[in-house]
CSV table of N, CA and C in Angstrom, one decimal:
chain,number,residue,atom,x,y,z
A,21,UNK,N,41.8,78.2,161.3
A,21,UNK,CA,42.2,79.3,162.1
A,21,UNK,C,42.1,79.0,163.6
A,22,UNK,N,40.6,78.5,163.7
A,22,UNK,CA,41.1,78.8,165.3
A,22,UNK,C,41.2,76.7,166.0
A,23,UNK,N,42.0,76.2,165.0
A,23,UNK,CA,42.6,75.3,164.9
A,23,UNK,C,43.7,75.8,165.6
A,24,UNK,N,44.4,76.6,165.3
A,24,UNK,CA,45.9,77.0,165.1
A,24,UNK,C,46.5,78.3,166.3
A,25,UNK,N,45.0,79.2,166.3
A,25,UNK,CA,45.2,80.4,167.5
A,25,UNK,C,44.2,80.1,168.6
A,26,UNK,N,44.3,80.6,169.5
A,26,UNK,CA,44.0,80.7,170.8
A,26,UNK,C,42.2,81.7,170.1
A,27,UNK,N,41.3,81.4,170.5
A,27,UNK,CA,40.0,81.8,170.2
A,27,UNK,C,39.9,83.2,171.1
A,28,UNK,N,39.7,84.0,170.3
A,28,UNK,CA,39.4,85.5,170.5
A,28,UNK,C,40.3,86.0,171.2
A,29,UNK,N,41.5,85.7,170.7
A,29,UNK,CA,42.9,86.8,170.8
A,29,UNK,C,43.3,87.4,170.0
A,30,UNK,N,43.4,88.2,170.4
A,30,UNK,CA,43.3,89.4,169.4
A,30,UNK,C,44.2,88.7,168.1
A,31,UNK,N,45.4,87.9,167.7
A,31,UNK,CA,46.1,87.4,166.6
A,31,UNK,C,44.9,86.9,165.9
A,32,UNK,N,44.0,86.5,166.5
A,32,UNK,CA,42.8,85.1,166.2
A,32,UNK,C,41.5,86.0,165.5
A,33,UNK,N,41.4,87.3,166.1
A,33,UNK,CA,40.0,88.2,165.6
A,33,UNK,C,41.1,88.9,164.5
A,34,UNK,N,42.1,89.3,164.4
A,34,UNK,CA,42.9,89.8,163.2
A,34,UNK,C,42.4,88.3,161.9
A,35,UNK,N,43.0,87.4,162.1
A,35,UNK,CA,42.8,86.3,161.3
A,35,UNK,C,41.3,86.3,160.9
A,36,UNK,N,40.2,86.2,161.5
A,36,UNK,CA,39.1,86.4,161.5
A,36,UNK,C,38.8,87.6,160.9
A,37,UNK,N,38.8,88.7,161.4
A,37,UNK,CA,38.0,89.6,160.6
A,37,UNK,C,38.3,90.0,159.0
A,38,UNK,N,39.6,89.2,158.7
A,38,UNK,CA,40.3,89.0,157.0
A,38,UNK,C,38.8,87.9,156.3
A,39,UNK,N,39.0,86.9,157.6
A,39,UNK,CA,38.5,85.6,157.0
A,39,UNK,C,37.4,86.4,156.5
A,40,UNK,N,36.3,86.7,157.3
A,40,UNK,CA,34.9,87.0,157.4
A,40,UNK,C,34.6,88.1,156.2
A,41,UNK,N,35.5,89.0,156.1
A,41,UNK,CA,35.3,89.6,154.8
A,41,UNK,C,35.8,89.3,153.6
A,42,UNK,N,36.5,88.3,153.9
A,42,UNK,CA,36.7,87.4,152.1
A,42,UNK,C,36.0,86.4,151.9
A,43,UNK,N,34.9,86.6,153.1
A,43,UNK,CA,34.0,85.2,152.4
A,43,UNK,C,32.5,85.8,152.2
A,44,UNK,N,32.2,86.4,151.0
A,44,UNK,CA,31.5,86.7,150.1
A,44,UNK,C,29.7,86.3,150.6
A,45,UNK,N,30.1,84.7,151.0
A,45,UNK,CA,28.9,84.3,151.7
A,45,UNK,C,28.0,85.0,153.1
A,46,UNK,N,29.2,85.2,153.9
A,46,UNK,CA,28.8,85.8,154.7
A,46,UNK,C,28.1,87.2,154.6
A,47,UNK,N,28.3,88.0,154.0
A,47,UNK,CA,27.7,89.5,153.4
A,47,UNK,C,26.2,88.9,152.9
A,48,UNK,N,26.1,87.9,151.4
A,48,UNK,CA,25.5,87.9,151.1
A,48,UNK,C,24.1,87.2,151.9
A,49,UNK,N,25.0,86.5,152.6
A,49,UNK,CA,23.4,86.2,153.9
A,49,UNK,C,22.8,86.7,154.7
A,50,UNK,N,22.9,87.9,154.6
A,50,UNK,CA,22.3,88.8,155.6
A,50,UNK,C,21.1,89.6,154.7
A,51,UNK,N,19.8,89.8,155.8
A,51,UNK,CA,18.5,89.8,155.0
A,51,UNK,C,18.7,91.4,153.9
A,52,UNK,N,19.8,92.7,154.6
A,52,UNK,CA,19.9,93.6,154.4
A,52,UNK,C,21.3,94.1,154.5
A,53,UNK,N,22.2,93.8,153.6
A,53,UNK,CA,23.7,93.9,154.6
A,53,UNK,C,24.1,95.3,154.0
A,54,UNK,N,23.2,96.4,153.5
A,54,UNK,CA,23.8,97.6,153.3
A,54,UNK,C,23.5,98.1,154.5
A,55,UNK,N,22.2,97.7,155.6
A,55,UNK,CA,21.6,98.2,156.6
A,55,UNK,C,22.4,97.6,157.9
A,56,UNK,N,22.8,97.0,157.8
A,56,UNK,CA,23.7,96.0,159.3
A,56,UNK,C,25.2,96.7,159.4
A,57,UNK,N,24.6,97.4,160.3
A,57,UNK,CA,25.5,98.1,161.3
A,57,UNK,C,25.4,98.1,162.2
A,58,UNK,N,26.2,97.2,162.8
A,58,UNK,CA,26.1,97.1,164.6
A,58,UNK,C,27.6,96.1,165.5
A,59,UNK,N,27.0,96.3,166.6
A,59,UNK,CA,28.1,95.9,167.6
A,59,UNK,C,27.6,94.9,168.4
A,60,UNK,N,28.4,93.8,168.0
A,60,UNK,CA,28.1,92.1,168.5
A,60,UNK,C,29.2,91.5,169.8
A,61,UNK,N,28.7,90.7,170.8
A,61,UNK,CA,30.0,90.0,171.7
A,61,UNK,C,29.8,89.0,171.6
A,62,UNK,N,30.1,87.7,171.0
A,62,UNK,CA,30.5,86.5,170.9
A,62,UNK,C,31.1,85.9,172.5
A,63,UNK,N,30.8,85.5,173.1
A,63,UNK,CA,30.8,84.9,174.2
A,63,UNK,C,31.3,83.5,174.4
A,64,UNK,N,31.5,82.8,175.4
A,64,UNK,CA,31.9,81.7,176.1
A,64,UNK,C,31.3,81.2,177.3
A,65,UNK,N,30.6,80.4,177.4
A,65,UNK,CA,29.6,80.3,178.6
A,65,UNK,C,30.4,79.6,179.4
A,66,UNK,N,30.1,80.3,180.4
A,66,UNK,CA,31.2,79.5,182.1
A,66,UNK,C,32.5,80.4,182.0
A,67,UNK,N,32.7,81.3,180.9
A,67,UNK,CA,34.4,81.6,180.9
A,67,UNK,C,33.9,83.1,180.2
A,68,UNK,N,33.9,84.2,181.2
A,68,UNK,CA,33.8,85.8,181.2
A,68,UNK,C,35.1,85.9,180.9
A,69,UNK,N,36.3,85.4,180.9
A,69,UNK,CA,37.6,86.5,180.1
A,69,UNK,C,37.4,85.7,179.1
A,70,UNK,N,36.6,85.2,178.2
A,70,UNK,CA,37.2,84.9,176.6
A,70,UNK,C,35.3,85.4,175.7
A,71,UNK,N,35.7,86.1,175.2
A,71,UNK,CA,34.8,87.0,174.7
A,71,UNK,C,35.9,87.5,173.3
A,72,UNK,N,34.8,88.1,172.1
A,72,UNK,CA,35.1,89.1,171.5
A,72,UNK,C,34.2,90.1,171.0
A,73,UNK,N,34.5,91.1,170.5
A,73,UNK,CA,33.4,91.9,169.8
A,73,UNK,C,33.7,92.3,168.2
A,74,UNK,N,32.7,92.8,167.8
A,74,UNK,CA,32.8,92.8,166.3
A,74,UNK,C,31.9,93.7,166.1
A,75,UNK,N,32.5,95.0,165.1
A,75,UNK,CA,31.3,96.0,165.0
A,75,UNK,C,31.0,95.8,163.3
A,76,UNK,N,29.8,95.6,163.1
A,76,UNK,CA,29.7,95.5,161.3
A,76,UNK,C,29.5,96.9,160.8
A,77,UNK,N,29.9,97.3,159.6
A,77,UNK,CA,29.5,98.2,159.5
A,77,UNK,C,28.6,98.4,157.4
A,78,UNK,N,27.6,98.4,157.3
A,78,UNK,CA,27.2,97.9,155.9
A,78,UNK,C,27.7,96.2,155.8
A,79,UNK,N,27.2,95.6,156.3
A,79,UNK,CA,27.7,94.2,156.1
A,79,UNK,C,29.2,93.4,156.1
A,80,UNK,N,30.2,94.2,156.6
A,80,UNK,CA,31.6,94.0,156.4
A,80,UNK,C,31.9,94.3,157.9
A,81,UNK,N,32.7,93.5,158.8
A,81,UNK,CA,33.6,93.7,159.6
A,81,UNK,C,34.5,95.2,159.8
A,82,UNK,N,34.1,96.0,160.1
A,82,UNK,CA,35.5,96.7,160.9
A,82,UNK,C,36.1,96.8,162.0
A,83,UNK,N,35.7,96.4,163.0
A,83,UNK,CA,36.3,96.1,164.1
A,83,UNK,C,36.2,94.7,164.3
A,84,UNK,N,37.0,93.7,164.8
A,84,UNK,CA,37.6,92.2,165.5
A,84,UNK,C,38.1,92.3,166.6
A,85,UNK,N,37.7,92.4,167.7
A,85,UNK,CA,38.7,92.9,169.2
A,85,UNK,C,38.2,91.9,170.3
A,86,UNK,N,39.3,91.8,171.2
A,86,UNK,CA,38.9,91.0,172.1
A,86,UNK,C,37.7,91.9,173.2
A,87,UNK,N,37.1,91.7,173.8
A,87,UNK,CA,35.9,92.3,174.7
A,87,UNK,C,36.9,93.9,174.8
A,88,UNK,N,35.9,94.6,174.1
A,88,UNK,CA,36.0,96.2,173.9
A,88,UNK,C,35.0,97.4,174.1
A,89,UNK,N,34.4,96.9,174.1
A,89,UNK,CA,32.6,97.9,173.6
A,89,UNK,C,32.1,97.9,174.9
A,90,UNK,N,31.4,98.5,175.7
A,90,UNK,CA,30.7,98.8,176.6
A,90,UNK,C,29.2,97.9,176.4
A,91,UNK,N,29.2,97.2,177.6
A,91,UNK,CA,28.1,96.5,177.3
A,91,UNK,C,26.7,97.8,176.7
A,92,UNK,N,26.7,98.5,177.2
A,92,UNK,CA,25.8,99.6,176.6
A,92,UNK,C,25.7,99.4,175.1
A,93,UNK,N,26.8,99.4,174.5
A,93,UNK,CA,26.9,99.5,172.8
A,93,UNK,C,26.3,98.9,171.7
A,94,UNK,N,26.1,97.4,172.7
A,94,UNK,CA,26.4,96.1,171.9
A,94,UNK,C,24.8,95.6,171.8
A,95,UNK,N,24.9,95.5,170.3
A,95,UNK,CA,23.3,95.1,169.5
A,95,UNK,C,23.1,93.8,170.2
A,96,UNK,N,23.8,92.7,170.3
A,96,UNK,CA,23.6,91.5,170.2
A,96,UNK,C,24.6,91.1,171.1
A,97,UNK,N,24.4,90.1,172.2
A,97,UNK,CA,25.0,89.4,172.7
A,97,UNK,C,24.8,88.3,172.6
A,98,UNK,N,25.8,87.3,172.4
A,98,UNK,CA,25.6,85.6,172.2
A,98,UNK,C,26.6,84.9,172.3
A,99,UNK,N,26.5,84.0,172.8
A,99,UNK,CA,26.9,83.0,174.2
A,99,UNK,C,26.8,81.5,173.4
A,100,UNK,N,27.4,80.7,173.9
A,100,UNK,CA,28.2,79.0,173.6
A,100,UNK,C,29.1,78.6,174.3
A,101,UNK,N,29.1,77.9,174.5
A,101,UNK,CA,29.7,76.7,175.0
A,101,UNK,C,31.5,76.6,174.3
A,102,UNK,N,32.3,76.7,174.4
A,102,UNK,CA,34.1,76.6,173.4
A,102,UNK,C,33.2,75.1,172.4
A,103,UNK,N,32.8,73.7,173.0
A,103,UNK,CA,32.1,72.7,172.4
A,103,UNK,C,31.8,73.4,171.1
A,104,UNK,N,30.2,74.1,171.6
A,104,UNK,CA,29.2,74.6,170.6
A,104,UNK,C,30.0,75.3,169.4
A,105,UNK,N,30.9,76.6,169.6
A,105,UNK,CA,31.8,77.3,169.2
A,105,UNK,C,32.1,76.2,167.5
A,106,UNK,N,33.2,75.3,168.4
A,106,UNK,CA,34.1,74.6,167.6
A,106,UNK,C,33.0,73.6,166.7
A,107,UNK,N,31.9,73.4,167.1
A,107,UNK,CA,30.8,72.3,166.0
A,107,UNK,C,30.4,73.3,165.6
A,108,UNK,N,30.1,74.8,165.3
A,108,UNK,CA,29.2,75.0,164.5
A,108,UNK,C,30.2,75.6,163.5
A,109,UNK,N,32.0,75.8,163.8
A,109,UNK,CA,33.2,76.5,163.1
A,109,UNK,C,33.4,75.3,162.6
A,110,UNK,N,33.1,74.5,162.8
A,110,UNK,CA,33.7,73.2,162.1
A,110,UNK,C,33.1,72.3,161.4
A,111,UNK,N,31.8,73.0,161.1
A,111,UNK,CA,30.5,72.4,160.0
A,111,UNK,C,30.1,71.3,160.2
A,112,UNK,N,30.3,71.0,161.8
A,112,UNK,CA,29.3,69.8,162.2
A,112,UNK,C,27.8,70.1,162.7
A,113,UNK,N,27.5,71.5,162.6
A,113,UNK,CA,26.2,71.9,162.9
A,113,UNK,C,26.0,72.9,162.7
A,114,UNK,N,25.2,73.5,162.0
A,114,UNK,CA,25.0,75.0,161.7
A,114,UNK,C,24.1,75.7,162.9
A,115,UNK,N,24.8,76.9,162.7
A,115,UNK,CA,24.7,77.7,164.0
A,115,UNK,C,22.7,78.2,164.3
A,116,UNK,N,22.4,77.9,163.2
A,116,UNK,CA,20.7,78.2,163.7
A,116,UNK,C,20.4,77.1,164.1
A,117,UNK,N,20.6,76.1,164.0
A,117,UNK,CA,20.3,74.4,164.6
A,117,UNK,C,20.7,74.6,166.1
A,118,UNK,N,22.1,75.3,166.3
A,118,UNK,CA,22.9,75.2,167.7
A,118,UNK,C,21.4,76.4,168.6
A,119,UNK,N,21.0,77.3,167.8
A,119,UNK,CA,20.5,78.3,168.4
A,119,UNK,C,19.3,77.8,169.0
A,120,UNK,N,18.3,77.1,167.6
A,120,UNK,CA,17.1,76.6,168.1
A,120,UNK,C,17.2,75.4,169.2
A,121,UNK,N,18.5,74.8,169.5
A,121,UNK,CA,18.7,73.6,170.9
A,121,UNK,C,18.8,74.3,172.0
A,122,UNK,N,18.9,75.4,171.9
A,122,UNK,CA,20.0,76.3,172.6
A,122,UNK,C,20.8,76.1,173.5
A,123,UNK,N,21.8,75.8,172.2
A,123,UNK,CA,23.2,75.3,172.7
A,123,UNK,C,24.0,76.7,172.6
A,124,UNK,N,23.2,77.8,171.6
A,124,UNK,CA,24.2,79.3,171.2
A,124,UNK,C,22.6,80.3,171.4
A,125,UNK,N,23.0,81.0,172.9
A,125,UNK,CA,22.1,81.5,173.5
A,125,UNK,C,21.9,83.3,173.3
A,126,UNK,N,21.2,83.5,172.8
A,126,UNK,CA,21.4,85.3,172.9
A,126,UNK,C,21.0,86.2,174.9
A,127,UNK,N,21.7,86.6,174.7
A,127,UNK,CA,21.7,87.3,176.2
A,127,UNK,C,21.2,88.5,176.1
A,128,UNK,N,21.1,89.1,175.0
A,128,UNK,CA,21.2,90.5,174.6
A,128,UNK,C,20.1,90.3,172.8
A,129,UNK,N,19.7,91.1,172.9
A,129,UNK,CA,19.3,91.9,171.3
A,129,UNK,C,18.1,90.7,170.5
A,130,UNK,N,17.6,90.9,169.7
A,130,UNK,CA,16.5,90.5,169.3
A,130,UNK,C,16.6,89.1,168.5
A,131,UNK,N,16.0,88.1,169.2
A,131,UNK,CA,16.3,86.8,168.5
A,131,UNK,C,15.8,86.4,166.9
A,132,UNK,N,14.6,87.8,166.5
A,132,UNK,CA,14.4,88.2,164.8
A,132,UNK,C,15.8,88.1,164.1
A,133,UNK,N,17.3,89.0,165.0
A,133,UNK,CA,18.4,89.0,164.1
A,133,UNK,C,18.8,87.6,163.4
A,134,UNK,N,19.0,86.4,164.2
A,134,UNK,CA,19.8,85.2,164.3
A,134,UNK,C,18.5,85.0,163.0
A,135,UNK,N,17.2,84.7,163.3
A,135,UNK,CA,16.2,84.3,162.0
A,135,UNK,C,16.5,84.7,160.5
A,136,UNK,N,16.7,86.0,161.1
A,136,UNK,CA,16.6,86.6,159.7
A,136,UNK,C,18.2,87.1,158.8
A,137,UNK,N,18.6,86.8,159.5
A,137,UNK,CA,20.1,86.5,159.1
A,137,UNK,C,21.3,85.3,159.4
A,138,UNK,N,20.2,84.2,159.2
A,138,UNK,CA,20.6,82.9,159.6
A,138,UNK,C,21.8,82.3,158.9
A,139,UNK,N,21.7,83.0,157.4
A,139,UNK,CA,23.1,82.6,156.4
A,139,UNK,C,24.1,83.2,156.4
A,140,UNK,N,23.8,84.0,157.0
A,140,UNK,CA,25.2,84.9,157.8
A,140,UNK,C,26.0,84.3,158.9
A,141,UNK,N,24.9,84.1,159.6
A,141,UNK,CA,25.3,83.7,160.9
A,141,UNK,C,26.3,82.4,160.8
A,142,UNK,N,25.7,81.5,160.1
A,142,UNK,CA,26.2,80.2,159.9
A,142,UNK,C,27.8,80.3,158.5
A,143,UNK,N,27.3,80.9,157.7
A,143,UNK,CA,28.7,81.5,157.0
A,143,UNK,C,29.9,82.3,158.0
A,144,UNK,N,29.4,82.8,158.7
A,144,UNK,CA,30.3,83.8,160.0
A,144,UNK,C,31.3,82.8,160.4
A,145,UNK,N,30.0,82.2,161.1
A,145,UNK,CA,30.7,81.0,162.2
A,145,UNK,C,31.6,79.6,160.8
A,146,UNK,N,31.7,79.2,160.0
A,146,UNK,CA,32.0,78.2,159.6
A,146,UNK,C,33.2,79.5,159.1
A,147,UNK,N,33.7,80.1,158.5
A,147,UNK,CA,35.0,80.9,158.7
A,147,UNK,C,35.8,81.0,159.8
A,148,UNK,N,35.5,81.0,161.0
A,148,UNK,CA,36.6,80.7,161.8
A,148,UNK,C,37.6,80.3,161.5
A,149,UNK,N,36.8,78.3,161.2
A,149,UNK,CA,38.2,77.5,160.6
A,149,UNK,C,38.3,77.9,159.2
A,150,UNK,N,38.5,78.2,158.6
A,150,UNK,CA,38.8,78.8,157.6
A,150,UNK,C,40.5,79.0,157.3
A,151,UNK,N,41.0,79.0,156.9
A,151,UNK,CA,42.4,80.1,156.5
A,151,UNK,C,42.2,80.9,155.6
């Protein structure tokens, strides 16, 4: 996927938020995914226009949009490198490895989340490339 689209354009978060909820894995790695409801921005470090946000809602994606939510909103903020991005979508490093280097930095919201829903996270992120 994001082989093919431009990373967090809106064509790219449509593609993604299909991906993210037909991959079974991702739901199931989360410590509580009937309780995970919230509003995330996925970030780019050095590069403020390429962001997206994503609001979960019970463990499933409903919203995929490019930067939308009021920073006010947003549970979680977290930041990478396009680099970091593309090695942890492309299963050269899982995204709690990238976290604990901190190569994939939270800006925002409690670093318990990434711990305790580490298999999510890293299922999230390895969907990207996905089709």
């Amino acid at each position: 996927m994001t082989d093919k689209l431009k990373l967090f354009s809106q064509e790219w978060c449509d593609a993604a938020l299909d991906a993210v909820n037909a991959n079974d894995a991702v739901y199931e790695g989360f410590k509580d995914p009937d309780t995970f409801t919230n509003k995330l921005e996925f970030g780019v470090i050095g590069r403020d226009d390429v962001a997206c946000h994503l609001e979960f809602k019970e463990g499933k994606v409903v919203s995929f949009t490019p930067r939308t939510f009021d920073e006010s909103e947003l549970w979680l903020i977290i930041n990478g490198s396009l680099e970091t991005w593309q090695a942890a979508a492309g299963g050269k490093e899982e995204g709690g490895k990238l976290l604990v280097k901190g190569q994939i930095k939270f800006a925002k919201g409690p670093m318990s989340a990434a711990i305790e829903n580490a298999g999510a996270l890293n299922n999230f992120l390895l969907t990207w490339y996905r089709r």
